[in-house]
């Protein structure tokens, strides 16, 4: 399954289109419940009028990290600050995970 999180840009062919973080969370939970593989999450940062339904794209990333279920992510936001924040959060997750794995060896 490929998931596209964006309030304005239409999802590319082959993607499930979510306009809000909560809609995306529900799709992920439903996919996990039936064993569906999530191949990619393609995320925008700013979700405009859908912000009240779960926040901006970084809220989804934070939720995935809290659950330790960070799927492959592509960021397509036009917001440079939002992009930097999202990428920094993702990078920090992978650094922590790598440090934890190396300390367990």
PDB file of C-alpha atoms in Angstrom:
ATOM      1  CA  UNK A   1       0.000   0.000   0.000  1.00  0.00           C
ATOM      2  CA  UNK A   2       1.189   3.482  -0.862  1.00  0.00           C
ATOM      3  CA  UNK A   3      -0.229   6.400   1.106  1.00  0.00           C
ATOM      4  CA  UNK A   4      -0.307  10.057   0.044  1.00  0.00           C
ATOM      5  CA  UNK A   5      -0.929  12.641   2.786  1.00  0.00           C
ATOM      6  CA  UNK A   6      -1.836  16.007   1.280  1.00  0.00           C
ATOM      7  CA  UNK A   7      -4.811  18.314   1.612  1.00  0.00           C
ATOM      8  CA  UNK A   8      -4.552  19.829  -1.891  1.00  0.00           C
ATOM      9  CA  UNK A   9      -2.375  17.843  -4.271  1.00  0.00           C
ATOM     10  CA  UNK A  10      -4.162  14.842  -5.764  1.00  0.00           C
ATOM     11  CA  UNK A  11      -2.522  11.499  -5.037  1.00  0.00           C
ATOM     12  CA  UNK A  12      -0.549   9.878  -7.840  1.00  0.00           C
ATOM     13  CA  UNK A  13      -1.964   6.737  -9.405  1.00  0.00           C
ATOM     14  CA  UNK A  14      -1.654   3.750  -7.120  1.00  0.00           C
ATOM     15  CA  UNK A  15      -1.738   5.772  -3.882  1.00  0.00           C
ATOM     16  CA  UNK A  16      -4.447   6.025  -1.231  1.00  0.00           C
ATOM     17  CA  UNK A  17      -5.145   9.723  -0.683  1.00  0.00           C
ATOM     18  CA  UNK A  18      -5.520  11.021   2.861  1.00  0.00           C
ATOM     19  CA  UNK A  19      -6.205  14.680   3.492  1.00  0.00           C
ATOM     20  CA  UNK A  20      -5.790  14.643   7.286  1.00  0.00           C
ATOM     21  CA  UNK A  21      -3.479  13.032   9.809  1.00  0.00           C
ATOM     22  CA  UNK A  22      -6.328  11.204  11.536  1.00  0.00           C
ATOM     23  CA  UNK A  23      -7.576   9.830   8.224  1.00  0.00           C
ATOM     24  CA  UNK A  24      -4.048   8.621   7.529  1.00  0.00           C
ATOM     25  CA  UNK A  25      -3.691   7.066  10.994  1.00  0.00           C
ATOM     26  CA  UNK A  26      -6.945   5.175  10.517  1.00  0.00           C
ATOM     27  CA  UNK A  27      -5.830   3.895   7.112  1.00  0.00           C
ATOM     28  CA  UNK A  28      -2.525   2.728   8.601  1.00  0.00           C
ATOM     29  CA  UNK A  29      -4.260   0.995  11.515  1.00  0.00           C
ATOM     30  CA  UNK A  30      -6.710  -0.715   9.150  1.00  0.00           C
ATOM     31  CA  UNK A  31      -3.851  -1.857   6.908  1.00  0.00           C
ATOM     32  CA  UNK A  32      -1.886  -3.203   9.872  1.00  0.00           C
ATOM     33  CA  UNK A  33      -4.949  -5.038  11.156  1.00  0.00           C
ATOM     34  CA  UNK A  34      -5.230  -7.071   7.952  1.00  0.00           C
ATOM     35  CA  UNK A  35      -1.484  -7.483   7.422  1.00  0.00           C
ATOM     36  CA  UNK A  36      -1.282  -5.086   4.480  1.00  0.00           C
ATOM     37  CA  UNK A  37       2.262  -3.951   3.703  1.00  0.00           C
ATOM     38  CA  UNK A  38       2.776  -0.199   3.775  1.00  0.00           C
ATOM     39  CA  UNK A  39       5.354   0.418   1.079  1.00  0.00           C
ATOM     40  CA  UNK A  40       5.600   4.177   1.364  1.00  0.00           C
ATOM     41  CA  UNK A  41       4.132   7.223   3.070  1.00  0.00           C
ATOM     42  CA  UNK A  42       4.441  10.335   0.935  1.00  0.00           C
ATOM     43  CA  UNK A  43       3.786  13.307   3.237  1.00  0.00           C
ATOM     44  CA  UNK A  44       3.043  16.971   3.000  1.00  0.00           C
ATOM     45  CA  UNK A  45       3.584  19.166   6.052  1.00  0.00           C
ATOM     46  CA  UNK A  46       0.858  21.816   5.873  1.00  0.00           C
ATOM     47  CA  UNK A  47      -2.635  20.361   5.792  1.00  0.00           C
ATOM     48  CA  UNK A  48      -4.618  23.602   5.719  1.00  0.00           C
ATOM     49  CA  UNK A  49      -8.252  23.233   6.689  1.00  0.00           C
ATOM     50  CA  UNK A  50      -7.603  19.603   7.700  1.00  0.00           C
ATOM     51  CA  UNK A  51      -5.199  20.664  10.473  1.00  0.00           C
ATOM     52  CA  UNK A  52      -7.942  20.331  13.155  1.00  0.00           C
ATOM     53  CA  UNK A  53      -8.225  16.635  12.243  1.00  0.00           C
ATOM     54  CA  UNK A  54      -4.882  15.565  13.679  1.00  0.00           C
ATOM     55  CA  UNK A  55      -2.429  18.384  13.011  1.00  0.00           C
ATOM     56  CA  UNK A  56       0.176  18.782  10.278  1.00  0.00           C
ATOM     57  CA  UNK A  57       2.262  16.069   8.631  1.00  0.00           C
ATOM     58  CA  UNK A  58       4.857  16.122  11.390  1.00  0.00           C
ATOM     59  CA  UNK A  59       2.116  14.960  13.779  1.00  0.00           C
ATOM     60  CA  UNK A  60       1.837  11.765  11.750  1.00  0.00           C
ATOM     61  CA  UNK A  61       5.589  11.236  11.910  1.00  0.00           C
ATOM     62  CA  UNK A  62       5.578  11.833  15.676  1.00  0.00           C
ATOM     63  CA  UNK A  63       2.766   9.263  16.075  1.00  0.00           C
ATOM     64  CA  UNK A  64       4.612   6.683  13.987  1.00  0.00           C
ATOM     65  CA  UNK A  65       7.794   7.210  16.018  1.00  0.00           C
ATOM     66  CA  UNK A  66       5.911   6.870  19.309  1.00  0.00           C
ATOM     67  CA  UNK A  67       4.650   3.495  18.051  1.00  0.00           C
ATOM     68  CA  UNK A  68       8.074   2.534  16.614  1.00  0.00           C
ATOM     69  CA  UNK A  69       6.416   1.950  13.248  1.00  0.00           C
ATOM     70  CA  UNK A  70       8.173   4.420  10.997  1.00  0.00           C
ATOM     71  CA  UNK A  71       7.496   3.208   7.479  1.00  0.00           C
ATOM     72  CA  UNK A  72       9.512   4.420   4.471  1.00  0.00           C
ATOM     73  CA  UNK A  73       8.701   8.119   4.102  1.00  0.00           C
ATOM     74  CA  UNK A  74       9.026  10.618   1.276  1.00  0.00           C
ATOM     75  CA  UNK A  75       8.457  14.294   2.025  1.00  0.00           C
ATOM     76  CA  UNK A  76       6.919  16.507  -0.639  1.00  0.00           C
ATOM     77  CA  UNK A  77       6.079  19.679   1.256  1.00  0.00           C
ATOM     78  CA  UNK A  78       6.737  23.137  -0.172  1.00  0.00           C
ATOM     79  CA  UNK A  79       7.245  24.482   3.363  1.00  0.00           C
ATOM     80  CA  UNK A  80      11.044  24.592   3.889  1.00  0.00           C
ATOM     81  CA  UNK A  81      10.790  24.932   7.678  1.00  0.00           C
ATOM     82  CA  UNK A  82       8.240  22.119   7.892  1.00  0.00           C
ATOM     83  CA  UNK A  83      10.407  19.970   5.634  1.00  0.00           C
ATOM     84  CA  UNK A  84      13.478  20.562   7.807  1.00  0.00           C
ATOM     85  CA  UNK A  85      11.550  19.767  10.992  1.00  0.00           C
ATOM     86  CA  UNK A  86      10.089  16.577   9.554  1.00  0.00           C
ATOM     87  CA  UNK A  87      13.442  15.404   8.203  1.00  0.00           C
ATOM     88  CA  UNK A  88      15.219  16.230  11.480  1.00  0.00           C
ATOM     89  CA  UNK A  89      12.622  14.187  13.411  1.00  0.00           C
ATOM     90  CA  UNK A  90      13.002  11.214  11.060  1.00  0.00           C
ATOM     91  CA  UNK A  91      16.808  11.392  11.165  1.00  0.00           C
ATOM     92  CA  UNK A  92      16.832  11.563  14.976  1.00  0.00           C
ATOM     93  CA  UNK A  93      14.614   8.470  15.145  1.00  0.00           C
ATOM     94  CA  UNK A  94      16.991   6.465  12.964  1.00  0.00           C
ATOM     95  CA  UNK A  95      20.044   7.678  14.910  1.00  0.00           C
ATOM     96  CA  UNK A  96      18.450   6.602  18.212  1.00  0.00           C
ATOM     97  CA  UNK A  97      17.444   3.263  16.745  1.00  0.00           C
ATOM     98  CA  UNK A  98      20.963   2.644  15.400  1.00  0.00           C
ATOM     99  CA  UNK A  99      22.528   3.564  18.758  1.00  0.00           C
ATOM    100  CA  UNK A 100      20.149   1.244  20.581  1.00  0.00           C
ATOM    101  CA  UNK A 101      20.899  -1.627  18.206  1.00  0.00           C
ATOM    102  CA  UNK A 102      24.655  -1.158  18.494  1.00  0.00           C
ATOM    103  CA  UNK A 103      24.465  -1.115  22.299  1.00  0.00           C
ATOM    104  CA  UNK A 104      22.547  -4.417  22.277  1.00  0.00           C
ATOM    105  CA  UNK A 105      25.288  -6.217  20.330  1.00  0.00           C
TER     106      UNK A 105
END
